[in-house]
Amino acid sequence: MRGLSIPKWAEAAVLLVVAALFSITVLAPSWRTLNTDFPNYYVAASLFRAGVPLDRAYEWEWFQRQKDHLRVPQPLVGFAPHPPLCALPVVPLTFFSPLVAKRVWTILNSAFLVATMMLLAHLTLMRLWQIATLFMVFLIPLRSNFMLGQYYVLLLALICLAYYLQQQDRKALSGVMLAVAASLKLFPAGFLLLFLWKRNWKSAFGLIGGLIALSALSIALFGLDAHWVYLTQVLPRTLSGDLLGPYVPRSYTGLWHRLFIYEPELNPTPLLSSPTAYIWFRILAPVLLTGYYLLKLREGEANAAMDWSGMLFLLVLLSPMPASYHYCVLILGFVLSVGVLRERGQLIPAALLTLLSLFTFAPKVPDLVRLLLLTLLFLLLMRFGFSPLVVRSRRLKLSLVILGLLIVSSASTLSSGVRASDRLFRSMPFPAGYRAANPVAASHTIAFTQMVGTGYRAIIGTNNQAVWLPPNSDALSLAASRESPWLYYELAGARSSIWRIRTDGANSAQYVTQGQQPYLSHNAEWLLFIREQHGTGHLWLRSIRTSTERQLTFDSFNVLEATVNDAGEVIASVGPVATPSLVSIASKSPSAGRLLWSRDDRYPAYSPDGARLAYSHRTGGAWHLRVRNLVSGAEQQLTRGPCNSSQPFWEDTEGTTDVLYATDCGRGLGLSAIAQVAVPQAPAIH
């Protein structure tokens, strides 16, 4: 494109064609539809504006329930893995209906895109029509971003502005802009490595200071509890790739999962079931890629465009779970690198980079092929855009950095991968879905909830023979007993209500009461449930025989889960979510409660004889099942590993005592399967 001069009318014609193509393929469908992920941000922002704490936003069922209460017309929502501050940009839009808010966001995204084009035209000295043409290479990622209402066009604009400020020698402010981008999505914080390596202290301090200031702002707005849950439970699983689609080879993390980790439902046929191989590849791949990038960097600021381009490609390659819209941020690296190669007269590498990008970001490219093409793009950029060798004086520095990367990579990998062989292989043969949870043993069968593309349904039976889907509503929680022919379930909508249906399908569903999260005593005499007000759960107890109800807790407790024994005695898990604890609730003295033992406990479940309690205890950010003898205080730990085991339910069959539970071991965060574990007669732990 260098030296190419076309008439003004031809430039205008090119811009018109690009604008028309973009409007037809991107703007029009985005304007008409409300797709995830925008509803995820909208629900979180609406809850924040209503004063509801977001400390439970990373729990799939709770977030889905809030979506139903808000009447957002979207089948499924989920807030993981976003940091709490990610909800803030959408807060002003919650004054509109969801679809109108999405349209406003589409207009804003269009403005961000046009501003980025104009800024890049200024930075590269290319004509606007040339920039617009290069943007069309990324038409599919842009379409994905606009359709889903994502943030990556905004991030592209912020990173482009940061680069512009860097060129204007406003380095501290450049770092601040990257901090703003990193507060929404974490990866721009990776530029800190570039700044430190180049001794660009002003940008490094601007980035660090901006992150500290924005973190303080986020904690002030959203509270410490939400951030503690995010940092201890969500972020570690995000960085290890155990989130959405952990076995999809969109990233190298997903590829190593696919090749080396066995999971009975999601990955039953790995190339080699070897946690050791997984660990080594997880450690070495990011170190080699990062080390190669640092090896090619020059001293000074002369090659800043290529430095930033290479860093963007590296960060996307290291991302544990990239989706198509992630590639929008590569537009900056692509345009800058093409501009530099043109200025150097390297027209063939520039054309090769453009052609390879067309193939990489074309529609319907298999995930593994796209990953390999993206790696080839990175290597091509390193080959033609950077110096062939690092100078000798920097090799010691490079060795120290690589050693540090090895230590960090090893620590993060070992915390997730070293116990891959301990992951459970006892998943029961239930029908496939995104998520199965809330297992209960009903009369002569097992029931559970399942997340599918249209919402949450209740399933009765293990062989897909008795499937029941609530019409136009979500079934978010269940209660049952071997002693009762009834299955109780929560039907979510503008308000949650509890219904019941016979497990043999002999009659239609019957309304029971307003509430959520039902729990049934094993003798089927007591029904426990929660009524939520402004994010606070209040506990109620209902007699099945007389249908009378009474409230057990008030604002002094925020009840998360609870269980009731045959005598009507209640144990509840109460918040805050960051430090939950189990309390004994005296049903004859409402609002009275007694702390039972240590904190960080949730999901209590009485055994049928009332002598033991199964519950989940949090250790190192993961929930592990324990059983406690309520008389002696002796405990047994049933599960281990850097993953979650929760929602236990006792099942006594044929003289054996088992616990059904939901586990996300070897799966995405919270995207659990149903498993079963026998309660051993083993020495207790204290």
XYZ file of C-alpha atoms in Angstrom:
686
model
C 0.000 0.000 0.000
C 3.031 2.274 0.321
C 3.278 4.681 -2.545
C -0.149 3.725 -3.843
C -2.178 6.814 -4.686
C -5.820 6.610 -5.620
C -8.309 9.410 -6.280
C -10.353 10.808 -3.421
C -13.529 9.397 -4.902
C -11.954 5.917 -4.962
C -10.914 6.231 -1.305
C -14.462 7.244 -0.437
C -15.796 4.298 -2.428
C -13.562 1.855 -0.542
C -14.668 3.305 2.783
C -18.303 3.086 1.694
C -17.926 -0.565 0.685
C -16.201 -1.420 3.981
C -18.868 0.440 5.976
C -21.654 -1.321 4.075
C -20.061 -4.747 4.563
C -19.542 -4.056 8.255
C -23.093 -2.762 8.718
C -24.679 -5.773 7.016
C -22.568 -8.508 8.584
C -21.871 -7.011 12.020
C -24.032 -4.072 13.066
C -27.414 -5.284 11.781
C -27.420 -8.700 13.538
C -25.926 -7.153 16.681
C -28.697 -4.544 16.730
C -31.468 -7.131 16.495
C -30.338 -9.720 19.032
C -29.440 -10.000 22.698
C -26.711 -12.600 23.034
C -24.454 -13.605 25.843
C -22.031 -12.157 26.976
C -23.645 -8.734 27.286
C -26.464 -10.057 29.544
C -23.785 -11.302 31.953
C -22.501 -7.764 32.415
C -26.031 -6.372 32.435
C -27.227 -8.670 35.240
C -24.175 -7.930 37.398
C -24.504 -4.189 36.767
C -28.236 -4.272 37.588
C -27.570 -6.074 40.865
C -24.876 -3.542 41.757
C -27.230 -0.629 41.030
C -29.896 -2.283 43.201
C -27.435 -2.623 46.096
C -27.246 -6.433 45.945
C -23.767 -7.767 46.880
C -21.915 -9.565 44.078
C -20.034 -12.014 46.305
C -22.186 -14.868 44.912
C -22.020 -13.707 41.296
C -19.608 -16.544 40.442
C -22.142 -19.207 41.494
C -23.970 -20.361 38.389
C -27.358 -21.058 39.969
C -27.471 -17.891 42.070
C -26.584 -15.709 39.083
C -29.165 -17.483 36.909
C -31.794 -16.898 39.612
C -31.027 -13.176 39.645
C -31.314 -13.101 35.863
C -34.764 -14.662 36.106
C -35.813 -12.181 38.794
C -34.704 -9.317 36.537
C -36.579 -10.868 33.572
C -33.583 -10.675 31.271
C -34.572 -12.614 28.111
C -31.461 -14.760 27.870
C -31.466 -18.559 28.396
C -28.149 -18.770 30.262
C -25.908 -16.317 32.102
C -22.715 -16.609 34.136
C -20.293 -14.038 35.508
C -17.097 -16.112 35.790
C -14.260 -15.343 35.092
C -14.746 -11.569 35.076
C -13.349 -9.364 37.871
C -16.063 -7.399 39.744
C -15.100 -4.073 38.141
C -16.056 -5.592 34.785
C -19.687 -4.752 35.604
C -19.053 -1.034 36.020
C -19.125 0.148 32.357
C -22.639 -1.249 31.898
C -24.131 0.287 35.065
C -25.362 3.459 33.268
C -27.017 1.252 30.639
C -29.158 -0.612 33.196
C -31.654 2.247 33.115
C -32.675 0.808 29.736
C -34.173 -2.574 28.916
C -31.577 -5.251 28.069
C -32.004 -5.037 24.292
C -31.964 -1.224 24.252
C -28.875 -1.301 26.472
C -27.216 -3.707 24.020
C -28.005 -1.294 21.164
C -26.459 1.613 23.052
C -23.393 -0.535 23.685
C -23.266 -1.363 19.958
C -23.229 2.355 19.137
C -20.444 2.931 21.681
C -18.435 0.029 20.270
C -18.777 1.523 16.792
C -17.436 4.822 18.114
C -14.501 3.022 19.789
C -13.728 1.265 16.506
C -13.806 4.423 14.388
C -11.643 6.272 16.928
C -9.117 3.419 16.841
C -8.996 3.524 13.036
C -8.338 7.262 13.035
C -5.650 6.975 15.695
C -3.911 4.159 13.816
C -4.038 6.173 10.597
C -2.231 8.946 12.442
C 0.321 6.591 13.983
C 1.183 4.646 10.821
C 0.821 7.482 8.280
C -1.507 5.224 6.286
C -4.696 6.478 4.720
C -7.975 5.787 6.483
C -9.173 3.562 3.651
C -6.049 1.432 4.038
C -6.610 1.068 7.783
C -10.268 0.167 7.230
C -9.254 -2.464 4.679
C -6.790 -4.023 7.116
C -9.495 -4.084 9.801
C -11.623 -6.283 7.545
C -9.066 -9.071 7.982
C -10.532 -9.317 11.500
C -14.170 -9.206 10.408
C -15.076 -12.484 12.168
C -13.569 -11.506 15.558
C -15.210 -8.074 15.268
C -18.546 -9.651 14.443
C -18.246 -11.933 17.457
C -17.432 -8.985 19.726
C -20.407 -6.937 18.516
C -22.849 -9.864 18.511
C -21.992 -10.872 22.067
C -21.636 -7.321 23.373
C -18.074 -7.963 24.544
C -15.437 -5.490 25.713
C -12.610 -6.252 23.303
C -13.170 -3.337 20.923
C -13.031 -1.074 23.988
C -9.832 -2.834 25.061
C -8.406 -2.361 21.566
C -9.123 1.361 21.799
C -7.531 1.618 25.257
C -4.373 -0.278 24.243
C -4.113 1.786 21.059
C -4.431 4.966 23.134
C -1.745 3.656 25.497
C 0.590 3.096 22.554
C -0.148 6.590 21.224
C 0.649 8.103 24.632
C 3.866 6.089 24.693
C 4.864 7.640 21.377
C 4.058 11.087 22.762
C 6.451 10.419 25.655
C 3.591 10.414 28.169
C 4.706 7.076 29.491
C 3.162 7.138 32.946
C -0.254 7.919 31.459
C 0.295 5.141 28.931
C 0.731 2.705 31.805
C -2.440 4.022 33.435
C -4.420 3.359 30.236
C -3.193 -0.220 30.244
C -4.235 -0.489 33.902
C -7.746 0.608 32.948
C -7.815 -2.108 30.283
C -6.446 -4.691 32.753
C -9.169 -3.826 35.276
C -11.712 -5.135 32.759
C -9.731 -8.086 31.352
C -6.499 -9.139 32.989
C -4.168 -9.752 30.055
C -3.059 -6.108 29.375
C -1.232 -6.277 32.722
C 1.265 -8.488 30.881
C 2.775 -5.343 29.365
C 4.476 -4.886 32.722
C 7.012 -7.514 31.635
C 7.861 -5.458 28.533
C 8.231 -2.257 30.548
C 10.456 -3.877 33.153
C 12.596 -5.575 30.535
C 13.102 -2.291 28.661
C 13.641 -0.362 31.910
C 10.668 1.800 31.053
C 10.114 2.720 34.692
C 7.554 5.464 34.104
C 5.204 3.145 32.212
C 5.773 0.362 34.737
C 4.974 2.628 37.674
C 1.964 4.037 35.815
C 0.646 0.519 35.199
C 1.268 -0.636 38.773
C -0.093 2.558 40.294
C -3.151 2.444 38.059
C -3.850 -1.158 39.037
C -3.561 -0.315 42.725
C -5.860 2.697 42.400
C -8.447 0.817 40.340
C -8.319 -2.156 42.726
C -9.025 0.208 45.625
C -11.902 1.732 43.666
C -13.300 -1.701 42.847
C -13.145 -2.816 46.489
C -14.833 0.430 47.577
C -17.634 -0.107 45.061
C -18.166 -3.865 45.126
C -16.887 -4.827 48.569
C -13.996 -6.912 49.840
C -15.950 -10.197 49.907
C -16.565 -10.277 46.142
C -12.872 -9.678 45.497
C -11.771 -12.303 48.005
C -13.961 -14.903 46.290
C -12.602 -13.830 42.911
C -8.949 -13.917 43.963
C -9.051 -17.186 45.915
C -11.608 -19.283 44.021
C -12.051 -17.922 40.505
C -8.715 -16.479 39.390
C -6.563 -19.595 40.090
C -8.888 -21.798 38.039
C -8.986 -19.162 35.296
C -5.203 -19.013 34.994
C -4.964 -22.812 34.889
C -7.492 -22.997 32.054
C -10.075 -24.892 34.129
C -12.984 -22.688 33.186
C -15.086 -22.946 30.024
C -14.189 -25.778 27.670
C -10.922 -26.868 29.328
C -10.403 -29.594 26.686
C -10.971 -27.406 23.626
C -7.597 -26.710 21.928
C -8.149 -22.977 21.430
C -5.098 -22.406 23.615
C -2.012 -24.365 24.542
C -3.503 -24.922 27.976
C -6.562 -26.493 26.346
C -4.331 -28.526 24.029
C -2.342 -29.989 26.923
C -5.611 -30.812 28.708
C -6.884 -32.512 25.563
C -3.719 -34.529 25.005
C -2.814 -35.608 28.526
C -5.731 -35.380 31.001
C -8.439 -38.036 31.190
C -11.987 -37.018 32.113
C -14.731 -39.619 31.683
C -17.313 -37.328 30.054
C -15.396 -34.434 28.487
C -12.162 -36.155 27.421
C -12.470 -39.955 27.558
C -9.753 -40.580 24.926
C -6.671 -38.398 25.492
C -3.608 -39.083 23.398
C -1.783 -40.114 26.581
C -3.265 -40.058 30.050
C -0.237 -38.561 31.775
C -0.486 -35.781 34.358
C 3.320 -35.669 34.363
C 3.432 -34.817 30.655
C 0.695 -32.237 31.209
C 2.739 -30.585 33.949
C 5.913 -30.379 31.871
C 4.195 -28.969 28.805
C 2.239 -26.478 30.930
C 5.475 -25.268 32.480
C 7.712 -25.154 29.424
C 5.406 -23.787 26.718
C 4.853 -20.289 28.190
C 8.486 -20.068 29.284
C 9.784 -20.894 25.803
C 7.405 -18.494 24.056
C 8.141 -15.655 26.476
C 11.870 -16.329 26.473
C 11.974 -16.280 22.681
C 10.127 -12.955 22.620
C 12.496 -11.379 25.152
C 15.467 -12.777 23.256
C 14.428 -10.797 20.187
C 13.813 -7.443 21.846
C 16.146 -4.557 21.067
C 17.445 -1.936 23.453
C 15.732 1.463 23.492
C 12.497 2.639 21.924
C 13.465 2.414 18.247
C 11.375 -0.709 17.647
C 8.393 0.139 19.885
C 5.782 -0.763 17.269
C 7.148 -4.285 16.893
C 7.674 -4.615 20.639
C 3.992 -3.903 21.280
C 2.861 -6.054 18.356
C 4.870 -9.019 19.567
C 3.619 -8.581 23.135
C -0.027 -8.586 21.990
C 0.441 -11.795 19.995
C 2.325 -13.363 22.901
C -0.398 -12.494 25.425
C -3.106 -14.000 23.230
C -1.009 -17.140 22.729
C -0.561 -17.454 26.499
C -4.248 -16.885 27.233
C -5.723 -19.996 28.871
C -9.112 -19.684 27.126
C -9.237 -17.356 24.089
C -12.481 -16.973 22.169
C -12.885 -15.452 18.708
C -13.531 -11.949 20.086
C -10.196 -11.994 21.947
C -8.460 -11.609 18.597
C -9.846 -8.081 18.193
C -6.935 -6.757 20.269
C -4.530 -8.217 17.701
C -5.723 -5.609 15.212
C -3.318 -3.124 16.785
C -0.365 -5.509 16.513
C -1.294 -6.502 12.968
C -1.661 -2.942 11.667
C 1.480 -1.701 13.421
C 3.610 -4.583 12.161
C 2.316 -4.279 8.587
C 3.030 -0.544 8.746
C 6.593 -1.117 9.978
C 7.321 -3.771 7.347
C 6.012 -1.439 4.620
C 8.189 1.400 5.866
C 11.218 -0.900 5.771
C 10.377 -1.971 2.244
C 9.679 -5.559 3.352
C 6.599 -5.905 1.169
C 6.711 -9.688 0.838
C 6.710 -10.302 4.643
C 3.932 -7.705 4.969
C 1.864 -9.501 2.321
C 2.614 -12.880 3.907
C 1.524 -11.579 7.326
C -1.713 -10.278 5.814
C -2.447 -13.484 3.919
C -1.742 -15.679 6.944
C -3.976 -13.461 9.090
C -6.789 -13.890 6.576
C -6.573 -17.661 6.963
C -6.141 -17.514 10.740
C -9.237 -15.395 11.389
C -11.432 -16.824 8.663
C -14.755 -18.455 9.639
C -15.017 -22.154 10.485
C -11.298 -22.679 11.046
C -10.827 -25.641 13.458
C -9.601 -24.591 16.884
C -6.320 -26.485 16.700
C -5.573 -25.186 13.207
C -6.221 -21.608 14.341
C -3.916 -22.074 17.325
C -1.124 -23.341 15.066
C -1.680 -20.532 12.558
C -1.599 -17.973 15.366
C 1.697 -19.450 16.551
C 3.036 -19.228 13.003
C 1.983 -15.567 12.867
C 3.891 -14.906 16.079
C 7.003 -16.654 14.744
C 6.753 -14.775 11.453
C 6.557 -11.507 13.349
C 9.602 -12.481 15.397
C 11.517 -13.493 12.273
C 10.990 -10.384 10.174
C 10.328 -7.718 12.771
C 13.094 -8.206 15.319
C 16.849 -8.540 15.650
C 18.280 -12.015 15.053
C 20.179 -12.266 18.364
C 20.263 -10.724 21.795
C 23.469 -8.922 22.690
C 25.805 -10.832 25.001
C 25.462 -8.374 27.900
C 21.785 -9.197 28.276
C 22.029 -12.967 28.374
C 22.476 -13.073 32.145
C 19.399 -10.887 32.546
C 17.459 -13.148 30.194
C 18.549 -16.234 32.117
C 17.334 -14.719 35.383
C 13.969 -13.789 33.858
C 13.502 -17.254 32.393
C 14.346 -18.771 35.767
C 11.695 -16.566 37.352
C 9.184 -17.566 34.681
C 9.954 -21.229 35.328
C 9.309 -20.775 39.041
C 6.031 -18.907 38.515
C 4.842 -21.290 35.807
C 5.767 -24.305 37.921
C 3.919 -22.982 40.965
C 0.714 -22.243 39.051
C 0.838 -25.538 37.160
C 1.612 -27.764 40.117
C -1.308 -26.283 42.039
C -3.695 -27.464 39.343
C -2.058 -30.245 37.373
C 0.018 -32.305 39.782
C -3.102 -33.900 41.221
C -4.748 -34.563 37.909
C -4.499 -38.284 38.634
C -6.641 -37.728 41.753
C -9.535 -36.312 39.778
C -12.653 -38.364 40.128
C -13.633 -40.929 37.569
C -16.855 -41.883 39.305
C -19.209 -39.684 37.317
C -22.550 -41.384 36.970
C -24.089 -42.128 33.531
C -26.478 -39.177 33.379
C -27.452 -37.448 30.120
C -24.918 -34.939 28.831
C -25.264 -31.213 29.525
C -23.129 -28.220 30.368
C -23.572 -28.732 34.094
C -25.240 -31.242 36.421
C -25.794 -30.383 40.087
C -28.159 -30.614 43.083
C -28.256 -34.434 43.246
C -30.983 -35.974 45.442
C -32.107 -39.532 46.063
C -35.854 -39.638 45.542
C -38.208 -42.596 45.843
C -36.637 -45.417 43.770
C -34.619 -43.019 41.625
C -32.137 -40.156 41.537
C -32.874 -36.611 40.417
C -30.690 -33.608 39.675
C -30.652 -30.305 37.829
C -28.942 -29.825 34.509
C -27.830 -26.775 32.548
C -28.675 -27.046 28.845
C -28.778 -24.523 26.041
C -32.325 -23.422 26.864
C -31.881 -23.070 30.629
C -31.955 -25.327 33.696
C -34.111 -28.439 33.785
C -34.843 -31.115 36.355
C -34.072 -34.705 35.425
C -35.524 -37.716 37.190
C -33.800 -41.037 36.555
C -30.364 -42.093 35.336
C -31.095 -43.479 31.879
C -32.647 -40.446 30.228
C -36.066 -42.107 30.480
C -37.772 -39.578 32.749
C -36.809 -36.058 31.772
C -38.913 -33.122 32.877
C -38.341 -29.592 31.661
C -40.291 -26.752 33.358
C -42.083 -24.617 30.750
C -40.500 -21.169 30.305
C -38.700 -21.273 33.663
C -35.554 -22.617 35.286
C -35.493 -25.485 37.802
C -32.557 -24.393 39.964
C -32.661 -26.620 43.039
C -34.277 -29.845 44.244
C -35.320 -31.592 47.458
C -36.352 -35.206 47.934
C -36.316 -38.179 50.285
C -36.438 -41.937 49.859
C -39.455 -41.831 52.192
C -41.503 -39.542 49.946
C -42.949 -40.034 46.446
C -42.616 -36.280 45.836
C -39.813 -34.294 44.284
C -39.725 -30.646 45.402
C -38.115 -28.122 43.082
C -37.524 -24.415 42.784
C -39.127 -22.792 39.764
C -37.349 -19.507 39.085
C -38.979 -16.520 37.438
C -39.732 -12.958 38.443
C -40.058 -14.584 41.891
C -38.901 -18.042 42.868
C -41.520 -20.540 43.958
C -41.428 -24.124 45.177
C -43.431 -26.827 43.458
C -43.650 -30.578 43.764
C -44.239 -33.458 41.369
C -44.464 -37.197 41.889
C -41.339 -39.012 40.828
C -43.435 -41.636 39.055
C -45.103 -38.934 36.948
C -48.550 -39.938 38.201
C -49.884 -36.359 38.389
C -49.121 -32.804 37.334
C -46.993 -30.347 39.283
C -48.447 -28.723 42.411
C -47.602 -25.314 43.842
C -46.252 -25.433 47.417
C -45.044 -21.985 48.491
C -42.979 -18.965 47.558
C -39.254 -19.533 48.092
C -36.071 -21.076 46.771
C -33.519 -23.803 47.573
C -35.848 -26.367 49.208
C -34.468 -28.978 51.639
C -36.505 -31.975 52.826
C -35.935 -33.984 55.996
C -35.313 -37.689 55.450
C -38.640 -38.630 57.060
C -40.363 -36.139 54.698
C -41.928 -34.279 57.631
C -40.145 -30.937 57.242
C -39.506 -28.693 54.275
C -36.820 -26.055 54.708
C -36.442 -23.231 52.191
C -35.032 -19.725 51.704
C -36.713 -16.460 50.858
C -34.313 -13.825 49.577
C -34.693 -10.078 50.101
C -32.157 -7.654 48.603
C -29.537 -10.390 48.383
C -30.042 -11.645 51.969
C -31.377 -15.179 52.440
C -33.950 -15.739 55.209
C -34.667 -19.277 56.356
C -38.211 -20.698 56.658
C -39.470 -24.049 57.950
C -42.693 -25.674 56.724
C -44.484 -28.652 58.207
C -45.475 -31.058 55.432
C -48.296 -32.460 57.551
C -49.963 -29.180 58.575
C -48.646 -26.837 55.819
C -47.771 -24.242 58.483
C -44.677 -22.110 57.984
C -42.492 -20.046 60.272
C -39.463 -17.866 59.717
C -36.308 -19.048 61.470
C -33.784 -16.303 60.663
C -33.896 -12.582 60.082
C -31.380 -9.966 58.935
C -28.786 -11.100 61.468
C -28.014 -14.042 59.164
C -27.556 -14.318 55.408
C -28.414 -17.972 54.836
C -26.623 -19.604 51.902
C -27.717 -23.248 52.332
C -29.332 -25.335 55.073
C -30.370 -28.824 56.108
C -33.019 -30.205 58.484
C -33.194 -33.532 60.346
C -36.211 -35.633 61.239
C -36.746 -33.737 64.495
C -36.852 -30.378 62.734
C -33.395 -29.307 63.888
C -31.618 -27.065 61.431
C -27.982 -26.471 60.472
C -27.393 -23.601 58.081
C -24.454 -22.164 56.210
C -24.469 -18.406 56.673
C -22.496 -15.659 54.980
C -20.574 -13.643 54.199
C -19.667 -15.802 51.225
C -15.968 -15.028 51.591
C -15.937 -16.538 55.103
C -19.037 -18.718 55.521
C -19.697 -20.770 58.619
C -22.110 -23.409 59.850
C -24.553 -22.509 62.599
C -27.163 -24.470 64.466
C -30.567 -22.778 64.257
C -33.010 -23.443 67.083
C -36.372 -23.853 65.360
C -38.223 -22.916 68.580
C -36.224 -19.699 68.993
C -36.193 -17.868 65.654
C -33.139 -15.721 64.927
C -31.062 -17.625 67.531
C -27.973 -19.377 66.197
C -24.880 -21.080 67.517
C -21.584 -21.319 65.664
C -20.680 -24.982 65.342
C -16.961 -25.092 64.514
C -14.431 -23.578 62.145
C -15.297 -21.179 59.343
C -15.085 -21.711 55.572
C -17.833 -24.351 55.613
C -20.857 -24.659 53.306
C -23.409 -27.106 51.853
C -24.475 -29.021 55.015
C -26.482 -32.255 54.727
C -27.778 -34.360 57.638
C -27.354 -38.122 57.397
C -30.600 -40.149 57.507
C -30.049 -41.025 61.178
C -29.166 -37.421 62.057
C -25.902 -38.486 63.704
C -23.525 -37.234 61.012
C -23.204 -34.198 58.806
C -21.717 -34.028 55.333
C -20.514 -30.608 54.274
C -17.866 -28.855 52.184
C -14.832 -27.198 53.739
C -12.766 -24.706 51.784
C -9.009 -25.227 51.696
C -6.761 -23.272 49.353
C -9.680 -21.900 47.365
C -11.287 -25.316 46.705
C -14.262 -27.005 48.384
C -13.651 -30.519 49.748
C -16.249 -32.903 51.152
C -16.069 -33.841 54.810
C -18.217 -35.949 57.130
C -18.460 -35.057 60.811
C -19.820 -37.161 63.624
C -22.074 -34.730 65.505
C -21.636 -36.607 68.772
C -17.884 -37.256 68.920
C -16.740 -34.457 66.617
C -14.594 -36.874 64.585
C -14.175 -35.942 60.925
C -13.359 -37.717 57.663
C -12.283 -35.982 54.460
C -13.790 -37.593 51.368
C -12.363 -35.580 48.457
C -9.152 -33.735 47.632
C -7.592 -31.774 44.821
C -7.615 -28.221 43.418
C -11.290 -28.421 42.442
C -14.717 -28.230 44.058
C -16.888 -30.940 45.601
C -20.170 -29.616 46.955
C -23.920 -30.140 47.417
C -23.675 -33.541 49.185
C -26.741 -35.761 49.604
C -26.804 -38.974 51.656
C -27.913 -42.185 50.009
C -28.318 -45.423 51.999
C -28.764 -48.430 49.736
C -28.280 -52.142 50.368
C -26.407 -51.653 53.621
C -23.891 -49.150 52.182
C -23.638 -45.452 52.902
C -22.796 -43.260 49.945
C -22.817 -39.536 49.354
C -23.930 -38.066 46.053
C -22.358 -34.729 45.240
C -21.517 -32.265 42.479
C -17.884 -32.062 41.367
C -16.104 -29.833 38.872
C -12.835 -31.794 39.118
C -11.323 -32.033 35.658
C -14.032 -29.707 34.351
C -14.727 -25.994 34.088
C -15.195 -23.930 37.257
C -18.660 -24.760 38.611
C -19.559 -26.809 35.509
C -19.975 -29.903 37.608
C -20.953 -33.501 37.059
C -22.665 -35.831 39.509
C -20.412 -38.237 41.388
C -20.774 -40.757 44.198
C -18.388 -41.607 47.021
C -18.652 -44.210 49.749
C -18.268 -42.958 53.321
C -15.364 -45.018 54.668
C -14.975 -46.371 58.140
C -11.563 -44.792 58.482
C -9.594 -43.133 61.260
C -10.832 -39.655 61.925
C -8.970 -36.448 61.253
C -8.952 -33.648 63.785
